[in-house]
Coordinates of N, CA and C and ligand atoms in Angstrom, one line a residue:
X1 N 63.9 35.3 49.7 CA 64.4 36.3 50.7 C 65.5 37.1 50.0
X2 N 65.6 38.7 49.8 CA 66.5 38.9 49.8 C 67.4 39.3 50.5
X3 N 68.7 39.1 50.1 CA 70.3 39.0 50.9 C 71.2 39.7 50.3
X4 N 72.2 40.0 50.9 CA 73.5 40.5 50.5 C 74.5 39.9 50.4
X5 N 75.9 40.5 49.9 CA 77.1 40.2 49.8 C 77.5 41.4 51.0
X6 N 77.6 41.3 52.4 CA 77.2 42.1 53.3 C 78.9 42.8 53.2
X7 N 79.8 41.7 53.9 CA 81.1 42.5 53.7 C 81.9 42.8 52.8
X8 N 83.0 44.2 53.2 CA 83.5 44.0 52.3 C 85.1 44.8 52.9
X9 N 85.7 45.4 51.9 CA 87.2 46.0 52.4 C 87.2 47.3 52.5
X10 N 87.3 47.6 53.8 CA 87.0 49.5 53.9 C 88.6 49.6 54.1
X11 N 88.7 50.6 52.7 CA 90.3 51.0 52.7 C 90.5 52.6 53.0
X12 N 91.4 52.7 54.2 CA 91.7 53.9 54.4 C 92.6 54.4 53.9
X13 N 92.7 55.6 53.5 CA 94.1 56.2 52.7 C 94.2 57.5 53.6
X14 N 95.1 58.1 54.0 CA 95.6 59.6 54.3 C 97.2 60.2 54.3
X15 N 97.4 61.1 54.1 CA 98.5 61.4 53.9 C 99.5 61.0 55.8
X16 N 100.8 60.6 55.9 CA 101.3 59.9 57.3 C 100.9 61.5 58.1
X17 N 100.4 61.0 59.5 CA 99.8 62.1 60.3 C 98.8 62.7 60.3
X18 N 97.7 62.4 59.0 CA 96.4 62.7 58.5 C 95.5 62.7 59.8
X19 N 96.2 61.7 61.1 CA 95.2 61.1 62.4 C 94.3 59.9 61.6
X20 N 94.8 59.2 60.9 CA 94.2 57.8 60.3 C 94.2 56.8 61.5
X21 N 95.0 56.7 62.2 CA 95.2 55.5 63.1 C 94.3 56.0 64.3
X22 N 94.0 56.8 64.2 CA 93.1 58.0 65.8 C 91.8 57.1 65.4
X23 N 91.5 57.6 64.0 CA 89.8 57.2 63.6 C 89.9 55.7 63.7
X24 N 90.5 55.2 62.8 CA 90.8 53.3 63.1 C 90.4 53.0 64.2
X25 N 91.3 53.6 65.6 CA 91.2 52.8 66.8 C 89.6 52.9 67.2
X26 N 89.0 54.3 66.8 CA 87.8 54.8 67.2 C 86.7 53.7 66.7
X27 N 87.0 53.8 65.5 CA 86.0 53.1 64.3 C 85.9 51.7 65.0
X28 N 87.1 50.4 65.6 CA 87.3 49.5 66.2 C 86.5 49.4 67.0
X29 N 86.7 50.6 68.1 CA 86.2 50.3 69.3 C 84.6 49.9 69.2
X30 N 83.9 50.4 68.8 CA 82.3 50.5 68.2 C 81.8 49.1 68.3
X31 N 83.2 48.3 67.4 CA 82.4 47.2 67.6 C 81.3 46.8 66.3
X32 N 81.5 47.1 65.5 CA 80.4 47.5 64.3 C 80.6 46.0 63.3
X33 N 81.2 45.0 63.9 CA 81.7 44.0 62.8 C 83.2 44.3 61.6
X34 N 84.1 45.1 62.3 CA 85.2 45.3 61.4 C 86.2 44.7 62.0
X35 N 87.1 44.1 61.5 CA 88.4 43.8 62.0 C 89.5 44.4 61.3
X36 N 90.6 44.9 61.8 CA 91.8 45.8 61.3 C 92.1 44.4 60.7
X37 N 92.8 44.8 59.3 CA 93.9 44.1 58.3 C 95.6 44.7 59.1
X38 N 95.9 43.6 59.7 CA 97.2 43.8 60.5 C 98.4 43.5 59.4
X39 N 98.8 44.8 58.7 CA 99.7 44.9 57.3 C 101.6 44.4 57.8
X40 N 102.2 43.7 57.0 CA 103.4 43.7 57.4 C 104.2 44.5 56.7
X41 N 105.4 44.8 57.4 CA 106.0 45.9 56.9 C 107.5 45.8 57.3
X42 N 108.9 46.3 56.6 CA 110.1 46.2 57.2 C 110.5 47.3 58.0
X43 N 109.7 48.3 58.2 CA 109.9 49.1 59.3 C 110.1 49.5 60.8
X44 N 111.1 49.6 61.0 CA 111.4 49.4 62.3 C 109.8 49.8 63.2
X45 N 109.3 49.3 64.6 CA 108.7 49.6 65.5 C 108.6 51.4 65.7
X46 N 107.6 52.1 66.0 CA 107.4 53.2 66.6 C 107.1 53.6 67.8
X47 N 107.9 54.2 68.9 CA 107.3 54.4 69.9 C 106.6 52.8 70.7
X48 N 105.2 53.4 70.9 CA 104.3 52.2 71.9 C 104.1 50.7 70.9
X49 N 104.5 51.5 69.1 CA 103.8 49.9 68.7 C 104.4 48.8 68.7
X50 N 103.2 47.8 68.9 CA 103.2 45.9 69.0 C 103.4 45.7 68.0
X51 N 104.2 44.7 67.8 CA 104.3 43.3 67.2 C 103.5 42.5 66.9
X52 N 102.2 42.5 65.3 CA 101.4 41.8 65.4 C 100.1 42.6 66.1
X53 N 100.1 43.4 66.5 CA 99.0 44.5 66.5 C 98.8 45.8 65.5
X54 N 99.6 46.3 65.9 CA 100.1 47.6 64.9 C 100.3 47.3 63.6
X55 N 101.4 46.4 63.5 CA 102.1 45.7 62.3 C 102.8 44.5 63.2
X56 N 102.6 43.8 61.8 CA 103.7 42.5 61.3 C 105.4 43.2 61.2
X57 N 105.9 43.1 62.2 CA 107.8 43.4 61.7 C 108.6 42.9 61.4
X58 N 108.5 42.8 60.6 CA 109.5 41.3 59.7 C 110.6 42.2 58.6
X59 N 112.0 41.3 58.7 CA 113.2 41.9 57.6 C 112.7 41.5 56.3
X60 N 113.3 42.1 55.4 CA 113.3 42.5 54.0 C 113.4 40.8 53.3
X61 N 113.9 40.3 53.9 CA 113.9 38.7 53.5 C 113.0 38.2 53.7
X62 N 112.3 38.1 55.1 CA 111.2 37.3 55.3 C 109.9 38.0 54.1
X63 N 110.2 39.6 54.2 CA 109.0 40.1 53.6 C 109.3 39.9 51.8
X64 N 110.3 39.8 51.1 CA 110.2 39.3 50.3 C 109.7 37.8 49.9
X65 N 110.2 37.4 50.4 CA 109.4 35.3 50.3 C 108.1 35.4 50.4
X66 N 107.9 36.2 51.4 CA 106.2 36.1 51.3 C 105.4 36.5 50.2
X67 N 106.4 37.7 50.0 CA 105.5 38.4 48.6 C 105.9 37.7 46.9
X68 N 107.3 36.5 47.3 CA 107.2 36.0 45.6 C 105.9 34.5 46.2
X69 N 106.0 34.2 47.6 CA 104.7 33.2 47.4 C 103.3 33.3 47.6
X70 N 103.1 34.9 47.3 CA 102.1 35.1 46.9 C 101.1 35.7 48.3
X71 N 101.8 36.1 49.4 CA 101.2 36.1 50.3 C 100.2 37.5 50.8
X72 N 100.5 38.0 49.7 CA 100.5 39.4 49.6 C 99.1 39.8 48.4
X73 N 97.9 40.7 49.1 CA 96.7 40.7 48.0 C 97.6 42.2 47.5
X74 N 97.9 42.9 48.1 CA 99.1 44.3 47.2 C 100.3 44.7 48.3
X75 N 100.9 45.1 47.9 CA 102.7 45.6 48.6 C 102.8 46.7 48.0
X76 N 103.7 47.7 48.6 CA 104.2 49.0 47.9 C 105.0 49.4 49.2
X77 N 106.0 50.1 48.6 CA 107.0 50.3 49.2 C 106.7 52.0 49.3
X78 N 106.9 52.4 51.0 CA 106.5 53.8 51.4 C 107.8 54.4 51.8
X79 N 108.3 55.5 52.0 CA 109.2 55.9 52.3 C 110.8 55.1 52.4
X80 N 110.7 54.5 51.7 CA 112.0 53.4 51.4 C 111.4 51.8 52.2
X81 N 110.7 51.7 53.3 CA 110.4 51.0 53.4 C 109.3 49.9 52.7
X82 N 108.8 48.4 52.7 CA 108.0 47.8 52.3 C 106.9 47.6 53.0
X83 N 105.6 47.8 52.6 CA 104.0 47.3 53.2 C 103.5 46.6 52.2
X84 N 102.9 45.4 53.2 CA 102.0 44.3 52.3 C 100.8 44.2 53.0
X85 N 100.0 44.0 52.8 CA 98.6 42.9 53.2 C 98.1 41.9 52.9
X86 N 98.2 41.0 54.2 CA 98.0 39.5 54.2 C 96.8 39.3 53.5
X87 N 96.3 38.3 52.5 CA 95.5 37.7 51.4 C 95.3 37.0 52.5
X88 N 95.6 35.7 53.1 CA 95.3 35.0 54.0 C 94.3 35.7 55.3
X89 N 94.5 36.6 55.5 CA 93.8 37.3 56.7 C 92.8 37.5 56.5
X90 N 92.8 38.5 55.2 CA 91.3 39.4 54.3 C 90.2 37.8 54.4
X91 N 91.0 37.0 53.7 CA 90.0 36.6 53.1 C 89.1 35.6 54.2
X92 N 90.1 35.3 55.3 CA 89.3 34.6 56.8 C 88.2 35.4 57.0
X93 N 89.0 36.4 57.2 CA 88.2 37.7 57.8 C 86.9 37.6 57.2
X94 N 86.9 38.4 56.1 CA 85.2 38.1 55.1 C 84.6 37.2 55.0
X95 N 85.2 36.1 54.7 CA 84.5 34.6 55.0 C 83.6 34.7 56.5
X96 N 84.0 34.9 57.5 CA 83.6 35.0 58.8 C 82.8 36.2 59.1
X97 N 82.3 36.9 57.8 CA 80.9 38.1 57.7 C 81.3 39.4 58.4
X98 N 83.0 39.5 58.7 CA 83.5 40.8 59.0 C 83.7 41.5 57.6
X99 N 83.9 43.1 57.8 CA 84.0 43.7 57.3 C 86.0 43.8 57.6
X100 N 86.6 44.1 56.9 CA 88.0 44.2 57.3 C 88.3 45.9 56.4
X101 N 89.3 46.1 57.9 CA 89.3 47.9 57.3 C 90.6 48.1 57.4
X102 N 91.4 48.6 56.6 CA 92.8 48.7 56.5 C 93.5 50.2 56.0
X103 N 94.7 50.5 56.5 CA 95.6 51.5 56.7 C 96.4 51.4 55.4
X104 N 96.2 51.7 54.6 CA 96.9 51.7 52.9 C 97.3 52.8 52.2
X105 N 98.5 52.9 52.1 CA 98.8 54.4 51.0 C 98.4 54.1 49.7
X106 N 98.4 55.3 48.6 CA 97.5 55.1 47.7 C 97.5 54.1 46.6
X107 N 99.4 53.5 46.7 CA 99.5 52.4 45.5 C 98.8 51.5 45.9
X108 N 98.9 50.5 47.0 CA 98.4 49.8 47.7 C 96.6 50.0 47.7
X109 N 96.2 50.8 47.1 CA 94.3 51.0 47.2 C 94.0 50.9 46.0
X110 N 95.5 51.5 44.6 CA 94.9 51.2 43.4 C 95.3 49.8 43.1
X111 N 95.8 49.0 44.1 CA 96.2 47.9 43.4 C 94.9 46.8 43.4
X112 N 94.0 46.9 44.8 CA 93.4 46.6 45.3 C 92.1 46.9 44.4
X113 N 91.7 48.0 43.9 CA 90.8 48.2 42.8 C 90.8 47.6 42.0
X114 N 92.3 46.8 41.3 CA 92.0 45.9 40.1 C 91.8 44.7 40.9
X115 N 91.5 44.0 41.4 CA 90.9 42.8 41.8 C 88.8 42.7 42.6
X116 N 88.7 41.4 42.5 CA 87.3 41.2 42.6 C 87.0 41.3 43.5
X117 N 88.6 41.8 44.8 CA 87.2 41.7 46.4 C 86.7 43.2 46.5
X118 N 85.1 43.1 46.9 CA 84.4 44.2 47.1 C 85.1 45.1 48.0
X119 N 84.9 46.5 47.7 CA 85.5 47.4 48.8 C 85.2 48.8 48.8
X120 N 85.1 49.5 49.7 CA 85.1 51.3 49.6 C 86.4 52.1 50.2
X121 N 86.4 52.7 49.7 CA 87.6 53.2 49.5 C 87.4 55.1 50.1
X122 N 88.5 55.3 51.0 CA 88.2 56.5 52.3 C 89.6 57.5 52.5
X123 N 89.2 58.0 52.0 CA 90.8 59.4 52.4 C 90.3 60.2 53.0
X124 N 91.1 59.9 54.1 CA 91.0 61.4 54.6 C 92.6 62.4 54.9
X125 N 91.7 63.5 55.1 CA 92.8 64.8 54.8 C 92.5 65.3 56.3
X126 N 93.8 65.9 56.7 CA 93.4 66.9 58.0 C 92.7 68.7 56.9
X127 N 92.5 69.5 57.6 CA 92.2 70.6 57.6 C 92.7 71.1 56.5
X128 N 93.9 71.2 57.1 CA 94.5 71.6 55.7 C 96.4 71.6 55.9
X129 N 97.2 71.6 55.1 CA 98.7 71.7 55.4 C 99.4 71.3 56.2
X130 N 98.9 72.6 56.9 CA 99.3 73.5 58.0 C 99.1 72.7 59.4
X131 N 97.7 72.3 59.7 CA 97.2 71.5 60.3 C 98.3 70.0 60.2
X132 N 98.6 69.2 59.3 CA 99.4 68.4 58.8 C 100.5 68.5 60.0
X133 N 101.3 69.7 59.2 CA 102.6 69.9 59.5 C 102.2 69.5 61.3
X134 N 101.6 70.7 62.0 CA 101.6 70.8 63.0 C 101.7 69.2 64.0
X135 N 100.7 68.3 63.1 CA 100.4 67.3 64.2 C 101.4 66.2 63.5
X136 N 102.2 66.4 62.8 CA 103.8 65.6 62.6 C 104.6 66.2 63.6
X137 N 104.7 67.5 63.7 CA 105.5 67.8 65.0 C 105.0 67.4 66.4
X138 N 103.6 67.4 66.6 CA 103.1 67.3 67.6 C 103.5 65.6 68.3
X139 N 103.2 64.8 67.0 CA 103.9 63.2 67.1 C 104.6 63.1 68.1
X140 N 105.7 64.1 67.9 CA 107.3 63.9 67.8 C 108.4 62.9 67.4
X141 N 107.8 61.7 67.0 CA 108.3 60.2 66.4 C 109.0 60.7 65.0
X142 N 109.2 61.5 64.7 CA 109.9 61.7 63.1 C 111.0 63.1 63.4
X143 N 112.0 63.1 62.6 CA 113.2 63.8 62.5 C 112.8 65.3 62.1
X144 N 112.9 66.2 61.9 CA 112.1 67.3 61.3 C 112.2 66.5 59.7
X145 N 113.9 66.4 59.0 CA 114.4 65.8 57.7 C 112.6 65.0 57.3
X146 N 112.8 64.1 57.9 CA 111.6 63.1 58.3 C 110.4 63.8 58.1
X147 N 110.0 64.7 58.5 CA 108.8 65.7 58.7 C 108.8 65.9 57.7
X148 N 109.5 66.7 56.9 CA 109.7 67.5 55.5 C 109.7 66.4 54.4
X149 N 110.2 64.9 54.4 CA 110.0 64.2 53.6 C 108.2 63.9 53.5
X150 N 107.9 63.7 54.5 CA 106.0 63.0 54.4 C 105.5 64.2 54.3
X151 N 106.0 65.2 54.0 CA 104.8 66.3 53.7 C 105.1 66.8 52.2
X152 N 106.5 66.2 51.9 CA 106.1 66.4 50.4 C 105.4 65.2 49.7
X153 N 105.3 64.0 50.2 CA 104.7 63.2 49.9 C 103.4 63.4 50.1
X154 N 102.8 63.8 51.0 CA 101.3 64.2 51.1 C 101.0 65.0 49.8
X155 N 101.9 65.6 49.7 CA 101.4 66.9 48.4 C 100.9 65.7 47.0
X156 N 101.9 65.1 46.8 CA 101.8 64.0 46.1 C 100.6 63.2 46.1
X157 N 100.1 62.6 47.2 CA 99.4 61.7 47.8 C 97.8 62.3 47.5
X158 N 97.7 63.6 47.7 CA 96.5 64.1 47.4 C 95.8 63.8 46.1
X159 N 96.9 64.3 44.7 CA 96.5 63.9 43.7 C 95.8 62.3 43.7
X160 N 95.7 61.7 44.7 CA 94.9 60.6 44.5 C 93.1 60.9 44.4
X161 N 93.3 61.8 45.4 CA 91.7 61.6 45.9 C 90.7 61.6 45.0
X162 N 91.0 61.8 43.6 CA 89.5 61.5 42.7 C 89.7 60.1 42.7
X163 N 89.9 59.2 42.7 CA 90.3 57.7 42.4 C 89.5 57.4 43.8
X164 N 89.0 58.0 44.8 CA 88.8 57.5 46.1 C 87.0 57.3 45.7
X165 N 86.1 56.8 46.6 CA 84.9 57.1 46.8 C 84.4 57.8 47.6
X166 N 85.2 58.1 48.8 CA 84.2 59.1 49.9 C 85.9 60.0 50.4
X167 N 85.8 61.3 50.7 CA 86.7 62.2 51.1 C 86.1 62.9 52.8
X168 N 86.8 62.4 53.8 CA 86.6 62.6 54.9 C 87.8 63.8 55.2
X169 N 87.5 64.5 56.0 CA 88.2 65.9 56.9 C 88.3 65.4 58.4
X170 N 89.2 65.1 58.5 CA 89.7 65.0 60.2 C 89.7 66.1 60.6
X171 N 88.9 67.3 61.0 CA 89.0 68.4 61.9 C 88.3 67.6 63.2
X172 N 87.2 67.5 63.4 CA 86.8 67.1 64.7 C 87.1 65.4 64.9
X173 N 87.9 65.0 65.9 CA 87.7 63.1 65.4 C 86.4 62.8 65.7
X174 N 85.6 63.1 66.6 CA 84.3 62.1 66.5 C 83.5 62.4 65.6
X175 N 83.5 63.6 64.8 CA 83.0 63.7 63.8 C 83.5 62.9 62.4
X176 N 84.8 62.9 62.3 CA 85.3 62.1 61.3 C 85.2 60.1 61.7
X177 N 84.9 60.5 62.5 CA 84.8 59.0 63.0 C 83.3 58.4 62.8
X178 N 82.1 59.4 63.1 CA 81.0 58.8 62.6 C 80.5 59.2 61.3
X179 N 81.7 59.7 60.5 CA 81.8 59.9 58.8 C 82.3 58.8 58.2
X180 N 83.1 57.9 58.8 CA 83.4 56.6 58.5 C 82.3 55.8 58.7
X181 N 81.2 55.4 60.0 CA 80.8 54.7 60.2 C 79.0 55.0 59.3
X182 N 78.9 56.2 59.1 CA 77.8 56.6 57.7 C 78.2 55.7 56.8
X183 N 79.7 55.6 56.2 CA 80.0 55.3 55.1 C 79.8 54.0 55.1
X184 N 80.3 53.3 55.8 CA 80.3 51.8 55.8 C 78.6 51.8 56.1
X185 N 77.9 52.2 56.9 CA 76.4 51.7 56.7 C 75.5 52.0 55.8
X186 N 76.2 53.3 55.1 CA 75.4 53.0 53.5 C 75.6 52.1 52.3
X187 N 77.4 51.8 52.5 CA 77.8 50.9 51.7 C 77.1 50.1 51.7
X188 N 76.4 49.1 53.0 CA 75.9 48.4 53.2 C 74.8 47.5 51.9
X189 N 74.2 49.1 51.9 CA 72.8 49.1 51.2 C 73.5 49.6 50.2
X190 N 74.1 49.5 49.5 CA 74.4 49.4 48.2 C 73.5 48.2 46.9
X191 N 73.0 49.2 46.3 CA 72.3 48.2 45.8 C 73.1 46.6 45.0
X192 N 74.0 47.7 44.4 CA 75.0 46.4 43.8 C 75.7 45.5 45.2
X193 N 75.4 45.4 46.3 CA 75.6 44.7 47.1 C 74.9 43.6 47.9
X194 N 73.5 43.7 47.2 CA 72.8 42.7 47.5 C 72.3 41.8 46.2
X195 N 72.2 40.3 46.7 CA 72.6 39.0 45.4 C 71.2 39.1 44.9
X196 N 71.0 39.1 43.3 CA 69.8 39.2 42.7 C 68.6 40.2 43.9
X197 N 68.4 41.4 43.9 CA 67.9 41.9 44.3 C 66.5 42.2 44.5
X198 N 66.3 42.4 42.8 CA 64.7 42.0 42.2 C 64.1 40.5 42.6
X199 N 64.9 39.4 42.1 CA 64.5 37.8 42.1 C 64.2 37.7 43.2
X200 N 65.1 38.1 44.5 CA 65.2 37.9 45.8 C 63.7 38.5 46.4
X201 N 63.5 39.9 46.1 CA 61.9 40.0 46.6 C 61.1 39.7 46.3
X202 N 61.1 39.3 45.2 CA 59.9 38.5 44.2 C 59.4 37.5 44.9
X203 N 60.9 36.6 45.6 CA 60.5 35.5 46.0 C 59.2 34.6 46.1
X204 N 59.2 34.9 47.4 CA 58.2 34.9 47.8 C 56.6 35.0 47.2
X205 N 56.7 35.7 46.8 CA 55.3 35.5 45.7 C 54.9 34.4 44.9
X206 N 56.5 34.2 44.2 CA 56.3 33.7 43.4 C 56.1 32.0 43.9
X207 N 56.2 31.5 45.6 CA 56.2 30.5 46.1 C 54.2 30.4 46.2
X208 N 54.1 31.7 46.3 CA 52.1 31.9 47.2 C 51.0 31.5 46.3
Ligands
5GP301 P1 103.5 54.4 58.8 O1 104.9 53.9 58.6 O2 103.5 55.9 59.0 O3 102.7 53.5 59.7 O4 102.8 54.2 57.4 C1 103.3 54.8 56.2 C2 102.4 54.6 55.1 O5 102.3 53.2 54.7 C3 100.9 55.0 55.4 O6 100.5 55.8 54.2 C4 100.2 53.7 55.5 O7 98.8 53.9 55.1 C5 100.9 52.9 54.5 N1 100.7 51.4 54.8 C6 100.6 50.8 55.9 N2 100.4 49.5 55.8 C7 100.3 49.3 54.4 C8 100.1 48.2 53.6 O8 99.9 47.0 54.0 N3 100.1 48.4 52.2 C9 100.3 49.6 51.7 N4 100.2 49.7 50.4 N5 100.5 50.7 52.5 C10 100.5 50.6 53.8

């Protein structure tokens, strides 16, 4: 019979305000076998978000210990603050034939590149800038100061996208929403993602 190595790590990247968390919640809802990688971080709460849904909120102490005992598959520090992702979670997660899709700026995706677990890798960009700017203001959760800081970091952040494998446009969300869910169902069928591929359809024959 052949089989796959079915799951794997769908990492999202976008510049803050890109509407990454819009597609996520979208992409969730589906129901398609993914589970969010719930990242901890020392940043204060925003607005509506949970504790342990959104994010892990933990001080700089607790989030350090975790990261010298190893609890961390990458960490990178974003706007002065720290983000990690739980190794322990990923790796339940996949074990149990989910796909796990995660919210990661770009250190955090290259770090993830140098290790063995499978993954595709997804930036998306708004429109353009302008577009950007607009739906940081539109937020309202950030200082203008604040505003002006993450948009020069986007400028920044861009220079990643050759390093990515698929480049999504958030102009329409349900369109960028079922631009993610293409992605992951092609990944699928990646050939390097199924175990001995040739042997596996032979199988059979070779039992007749
Ligand atoms: P925000 O504070 O706006 O939720 O996120 C700021 C940035 O941190 C975003 O680019 C987001 O993708 C990134 N981020 C969130 N969680 C993690 C994480 O676990 N690891 C890394 N490397 N970046 C993260």
């Amino acid at each position: 019979m052949i089989t796959k190595n079915k799951n794997f790590l769908i990492i999202l990247s976008a510049p803050s305000g890109g509407g990454k968390s819009t597609i996520l919640t979208e992409v969730l809802k589906t129901g398609s076998g993914i589970d969010y990688s719930v990242s901890y971080t020392t940043r204060p709460p925003r607005g509506q978000e949970q504790n342990g849904v959104h994010y892990h909120f933990v001080d700089e102490e607790s989030f350090l210990r975790r990261q010298a005992e190893g609890d961390f598959l990458e960490t990178a520090q974003v706007f002065g603050r720290w983000y990690g992702t739980s190794i322990s979670f990923i790796q339940s997660r996949l074990a149990a034939g989910q796909h796990v899709i995660m919210d990661i700026d770009v250190q955090g995706a290259a770090q993830i590149s140098a290790t063995a677990i499978p993954y595709v890798k997804i930036f998306i960009v708004p429109p353009s800038m302008e577009v950007l700017r607009q739906r940081l203001i539109a937020r309202a959760t950030d200082s203008p100061d604040e505003i002006a800081k993450r948009l020069t970091i986007a400028r920044k952040e861009l220079q990643y996208i050759p390093a990515y494998d698929y480049l999504v446009v958030n102009d329409q969300l349900s369109d960028a929403v079922a631009d993610v869910l293409a992605i992951v169902r092609a990944e699928e069928n990646r050939v390097s993602r199924y175990r001995e591929p040739i042997a596996g359809f032979l199988e059979k024959e070779k039992q007749a």
